Coordinates of C-alpha atoms and ligand atoms in Angstrom, one line a residue:
X1 CA 104.8 49.0 51.9
X2 CA 101.4 49.4 51.4
X3 CA 99.4 49.4 48.1
X4 CA 98.6 52.7 47.8
X5 CA 95.0 51.2 45.8
X6 CA 94.4 49.7 49.7
X7 CA 95.4 53.8 51.1
X8 CA 93.5 55.3 48.8
X9 CA 90.1 52.7 50.3
X10 CA 91.2 53.4 53.8
X11 CA 91.5 57.4 53.0
X12 CA 87.9 57.2 51.8
X13 CA 86.7 54.8 54.4
X14 CA 87.8 57.3 57.3
X15 CA 86.2 60.1 55.5
X16 CA 82.6 58.7 55.5
X17 CA 83.1 57.0 58.6
X18 CA 83.6 60.1 60.3
X19 CA 80.8 62.0 58.6
X20 CA 78.4 59.3 59.4
X21 CA 79.7 59.3 63.1
X22 CA 79.3 63.1 63.3
X23 CA 75.7 62.7 61.4
X24 CA 74.6 59.7 64.5
X25 CA 75.9 61.4 67.0
X26 CA 75.0 65.3 66.6
X27 CA 71.6 64.0 64.7
X28 CA 70.5 61.7 67.3
X29 CA 66.9 63.1 67.9
X30 CA 65.8 63.5 71.7
X31 CA 63.0 61.7 70.9
X32 CA 64.6 58.9 68.2
X33 CA 61.9 55.9 68.3
X34 CA 62.5 52.6 66.0
X35 CA 61.6 52.5 63.0
X36 CA 61.2 48.7 62.4
X37 CA 62.1 45.3 63.3
X38 CA 64.7 42.3 61.7
X39 CA 64.9 39.2 62.8
X40 CA 63.2 39.8 65.8
X41 CA 60.8 42.5 68.0
X42 CA 64.1 43.5 69.7
X43 CA 66.2 43.4 66.9
X44 CA 65.2 47.2 65.5
X45 CA 66.5 49.9 63.1
X46 CA 66.4 53.4 63.9
X47 CA 66.4 56.0 60.9
X48 CA 69.6 57.0 61.9
X49 CA 70.9 53.4 61.3
X50 CA 69.1 54.2 57.5
X51 CA 70.7 57.8 57.2
X52 CA 73.8 57.0 58.4
X53 CA 73.8 54.0 55.5
X54 CA 73.0 56.3 52.9
X55 CA 75.3 59.0 53.8
X56 CA 78.0 56.6 53.8
X57 CA 77.3 54.7 50.0
X58 CA 75.9 57.8 48.8
X59 CA 80.1 59.6 49.3
X60 CA 81.7 56.3 48.3
X61 CA 79.7 55.6 44.9
X62 CA 80.3 59.4 44.2
X63 CA 84.0 58.6 44.1
X64 CA 84.1 55.3 43.2
X65 CA 80.9 54.3 41.0
X66 CA 81.8 50.7 40.1
X67 CA 82.4 49.5 43.4
X68 CA 80.4 47.3 44.9
X69 CA 78.3 47.4 48.5
X70 CA 77.5 45.2 51.4
X71 CA 75.1 47.0 53.6
X72 CA 73.3 45.9 56.4
X73 CA 70.0 48.5 56.1
X74 CA 69.8 47.3 52.9
X75 CA 72.4 48.3 50.1
X76 CA 73.4 45.8 48.0
X77 CA 75.5 46.3 44.1
X78 CA 77.7 43.7 42.8
X79 CA 80.3 46.3 41.1
X80 CA 82.7 45.6 38.2
X81 CA 86.2 47.0 40.0
X82 CA 86.7 44.0 42.0
X83 CA 86.2 46.4 45.3
X84 CA 83.5 46.0 47.9
X85 CA 82.5 47.9 50.4
X86 CA 80.5 45.9 53.7
X87 CA 79.3 48.8 55.9
X88 CA 77.6 48.6 59.4
X89 CA 75.9 52.3 59.7
X90 CA 75.2 52.2 63.4
X91 CA 76.9 48.8 65.2
X92 CA 75.2 49.5 69.2
X93 CA 71.9 50.1 68.0
X94 CA 70.1 49.4 71.0
X95 CA 72.8 51.4 72.7
X96 CA 71.8 54.2 71.1
X97 CA 68.7 53.5 71.0
X98 CA 69.0 53.9 74.8
X99 CA 72.0 56.7 74.6
X100 CA 74.5 54.7 75.6
X101 CA 78.2 55.6 74.3
X102 CA 79.1 52.1 73.2
X103 CA 78.5 52.2 69.5
X104 CA 80.8 52.8 66.3
X105 CA 80.4 53.0 61.9
X106 CA 82.2 50.1 60.9
X107 CA 82.7 50.2 57.2
X108 CA 85.5 47.6 55.6
X109 CA 86.6 47.5 52.1
X110 CA 87.3 44.6 50.2
X111 CA 89.6 43.8 47.3
X112 CA 88.7 40.4 45.6
X113 CA 86.8 39.0 48.3
X114 CA 90.0 39.8 50.6
X115 CA 89.0 42.7 53.0
X116 CA 92.1 45.2 52.7
X117 CA 91.4 48.4 54.7
X118 CA 89.0 49.0 57.7
X119 CA 87.4 52.0 59.7
X120 CA 85.4 51.5 63.2
X121 CA 84.9 55.3 64.4
X122 CA 83.4 55.2 67.9
X123 CA 82.4 59.1 68.7
X124 CA 81.4 59.4 71.9
X125 CA 84.8 57.6 72.7
X126 CA 86.1 60.1 70.9
X127 CA 88.2 57.8 69.0
X128 CA 88.6 56.1 65.7
X129 CA 90.4 52.8 65.0
X130 CA 92.3 51.7 61.4
X131 CA 94.0 49.5 59.8
X132 CA 95.5 48.4 56.1
X133 CA 96.2 45.1 55.0
X134 CA 100.3 44.6 55.9
X135 CA 100.4 48.2 57.3
X136 CA 99.6 48.0 60.8
X137 CA 96.9 49.2 63.0
X138 CA 96.7 52.4 64.9
X139 CA 93.6 54.9 66.4
X140 CA 93.2 58.3 66.9
X141 CA 91.3 60.5 68.9
X142 CA 91.6 63.6 71.3
X143 CA 95.7 63.3 71.3
X144 CA 98.4 64.5 69.0
X145 CA 99.0 62.4 66.0
X146 CA 98.0 58.2 65.8
X147 CA 98.8 55.5 68.4
X148 CA 100.1 52.3 66.6
X149 CA 97.7 49.2 68.3
X150 CA 98.8 46.2 69.8
X151 CA 97.3 43.3 71.8
X152 CA 98.0 42.5 74.9
X153 CA 100.7 40.3 76.4
X154 CA 98.6 36.9 76.8
X155 CA 97.7 36.1 80.6
X156 CA 97.1 32.3 81.2
X157 CA 93.3 31.9 80.2
X158 CA 92.0 32.2 83.6
X159 CA 93.1 35.4 84.0
X160 CA 91.6 36.9 81.0
X161 CA 88.9 39.6 80.9
X162 CA 86.3 38.1 77.6
X163 CA 83.8 40.2 76.1
X164 CA 80.5 38.5 73.8
X165 CA 77.4 39.4 72.6
X166 CA 73.9 37.8 72.5
X167 CA 71.6 37.4 68.8
X168 CA 68.4 38.9 68.6
X169 CA 66.7 35.5 68.5
X170 CA 65.7 34.1 71.5
X171 CA 66.7 30.2 71.1
X172 CA 70.3 31.4 69.8
X173 CA 70.7 33.8 73.1
X174 CA 69.7 31.3 75.4
X175 CA 72.5 28.5 73.7
X176 CA 73.8 31.7 73.9
X177 CA 73.5 32.2 77.4
X178 CA 73.9 28.5 78.4
X179 CA 77.8 28.8 76.5
X180 CA 78.3 32.4 78.5
X181 CA 77.6 30.2 82.0
X182 CA 80.2 27.6 81.1
X183 CA 82.9 30.0 80.0
X184 CA 82.5 32.6 83.0
X185 CA 84.1 30.1 86.1
X186 CA 87.1 29.7 83.5
X187 CA 88.2 33.0 82.7
X188 CA 88.9 36.6 84.8
X189 CA 85.2 38.2 84.1
X190 CA 83.0 38.1 81.0
X191 CA 81.7 41.6 79.8
X192 CA 79.3 42.5 77.0
X193 CA 79.4 46.0 75.4
X194 CA 77.1 45.6 72.5
X195 CA 79.0 46.3 69.3
X196 CA 81.1 43.6 68.2
X197 CA 82.4 45.9 66.0
X198 CA 84.3 47.8 69.3
X199 CA 85.0 45.1 71.0
X200 CA 87.4 43.8 68.1
X201 CA 89.4 46.7 68.5
X202 CA 89.1 46.7 72.2
X203 CA 91.4 43.5 71.7
X204 CA 93.4 45.7 68.9
X205 CA 94.1 47.8 71.8
X206 CA 94.9 45.6 74.6
X207 CA 91.2 46.5 76.6
X208 CA 90.2 43.1 76.1
X209 CA 92.3 39.8 76.4
X210 CA 89.5 38.0 74.0
X211 CA 86.0 37.6 72.5
X212 CA 83.3 35.8 71.2
X213 CA 80.3 35.5 69.9
X214 CA 78.0 33.3 67.3
X215 CA 75.6 34.8 64.8
X216 CA 77.6 37.8 63.4
X217 CA 77.0 38.7 60.0
X218 CA 80.1 40.5 57.8
X219 CA 79.0 44.1 58.5
X220 CA 80.1 43.1 62.2
X221 CA 83.3 41.8 62.2
X222 CA 84.9 42.7 58.5
X223 CA 86.0 46.0 59.8
X224 CA 86.9 45.5 63.0
X225 CA 88.8 41.5 62.2
X226 CA 91.5 43.4 60.3
X227 CA 92.4 45.5 62.7
X228 CA 92.2 43.3 65.4
X229 CA 94.4 40.9 63.1
X230 CA 97.0 44.0 62.3
X231 CA 96.6 44.3 65.9
X232 CA 98.7 40.9 66.0
X233 CA 95.4 39.5 67.4
X234 CA 94.9 35.7 66.2
X235 CA 90.9 35.6 65.4
X236 CA 89.2 33.6 63.2
X237 CA 85.9 30.5 64.0
X238 CA 85.5 27.3 64.0
X239 CA 89.3 25.6 64.3
X240 CA 90.8 26.2 60.9
X241 CA 87.8 28.2 60.0
X242 CA 87.9 32.0 59.3
X243 CA 84.9 34.4 61.0
X244 CA 81.4 33.2 59.9
X245 CA 78.1 33.4 61.1
X246 CA 78.4 30.6 63.2
X247 CA 81.0 31.3 65.4
X248 CA 83.6 34.2 65.5
X249 CA 86.5 34.8 68.5
X250 CA 89.4 37.5 68.1
X251 CA 92.3 36.9 71.0
X252 CA 95.7 37.9 71.5
X253 CA 97.9 35.3 70.6
X254 CA 97.9 32.9 73.5
X255 CA 94.5 33.3 74.3
X256 CA 92.8 33.0 71.1
X257 CA 93.7 29.1 71.2
X258 CA 92.1 27.3 74.2
X259 CA 89.2 30.3 74.0
X260 CA 88.4 28.5 69.8
X261 CA 88.8 24.8 71.7
X262 CA 86.6 26.0 74.9
X263 CA 84.1 27.1 72.3
X264 CA 84.5 24.3 70.8
X265 CA 84.3 21.6 73.3
X266 CA 81.4 23.4 74.3
X267 CA 79.4 23.6 70.9
X268 CA 79.0 27.6 71.4
X269 CA 78.4 27.5 66.8
X270 CA 74.6 25.4 67.2
X271 CA 71.8 24.7 69.7
Ligands
IPD1 C1 74.7 44.1 67.0 C2 75.8 44.3 67.9 C3 75.6 43.4 69.2 C4 75.9 42.3 68.7 C5 74.9 41.3 68.5 C6 74.7 42.8 66.6 P1 73.6 45.8 65.9 O1 74.6 44.7 66.1 O2 76.9 44.1 67.2 O3 77.0 44.0 70.2 O4 75.9 40.9 70.0 O5 74.4 40.2 67.3 O6 73.9 42.1 65.9 O7 72.5 45.5 65.2 O8 73.4 47.3 67.1 O9 74.5 46.3 64.1
CA2 CA1 76.5 45.3 63.8
CA3 CA1 74.1 48.0 62.7

């Protein structure tokens, strides 16, 4: 039995992610432009990132006025209820800007600092991934009902399909490319989808064997990390640690451990 509060938080996250996804899918201007940049000239924000975050925080704070927020586009409130929402209103902004389909709305609810519910809506796939702590992970889509998510049985690492991503800061991405060049001969192949949240859900769905990235923020991985874990994947950061800005790793048991070990040997978390 899962906690009724966690179920309530999940339902609210589902509603907010669905509505923000519809706004982003149906409201994307044909002449969508960059509104501003953040960590570097290629780290872009569009008016739609900002509008989607506002829709999500307005909806949630209307229903649960005492909750806290951490949102990529600036939502920040401590709250008094012990619940905090960690929100990436548009993960995969560069894909969205170019009209590529791999982007998502990612919403996680934390209770006393622990993620208890997570939703990643990927409108152009017509799929939404969700999990509640201790209650498993499942997807909804064009099919009837729910599909339980389970990560893939692990192949040997040299047959594993592994995804990664690159940071917006030039020095960091240069180092990431050097690490990826050392990883690629040791695995089946590398993918770069462009949405960390979808990468984590693809591990949960069995569409990837593993995923790693340096430089993520909590809003990138909070929901996807729970979904991957509830689908049976292992997730973490450097050995013995949880995911962090230094490193986030996810994979089927049997892929996760050797991948994390390689990344430690290659110093994937620093220049
Ligand atoms: C980015 C995506 C991308 C990852 C970057 C993230 P954004 O998020 O998740 O896949 O490689 O590190 O910053 O900027 O599109 O929300
Ligand atoms: Ca993101
Ligand atoms: Ca974003």
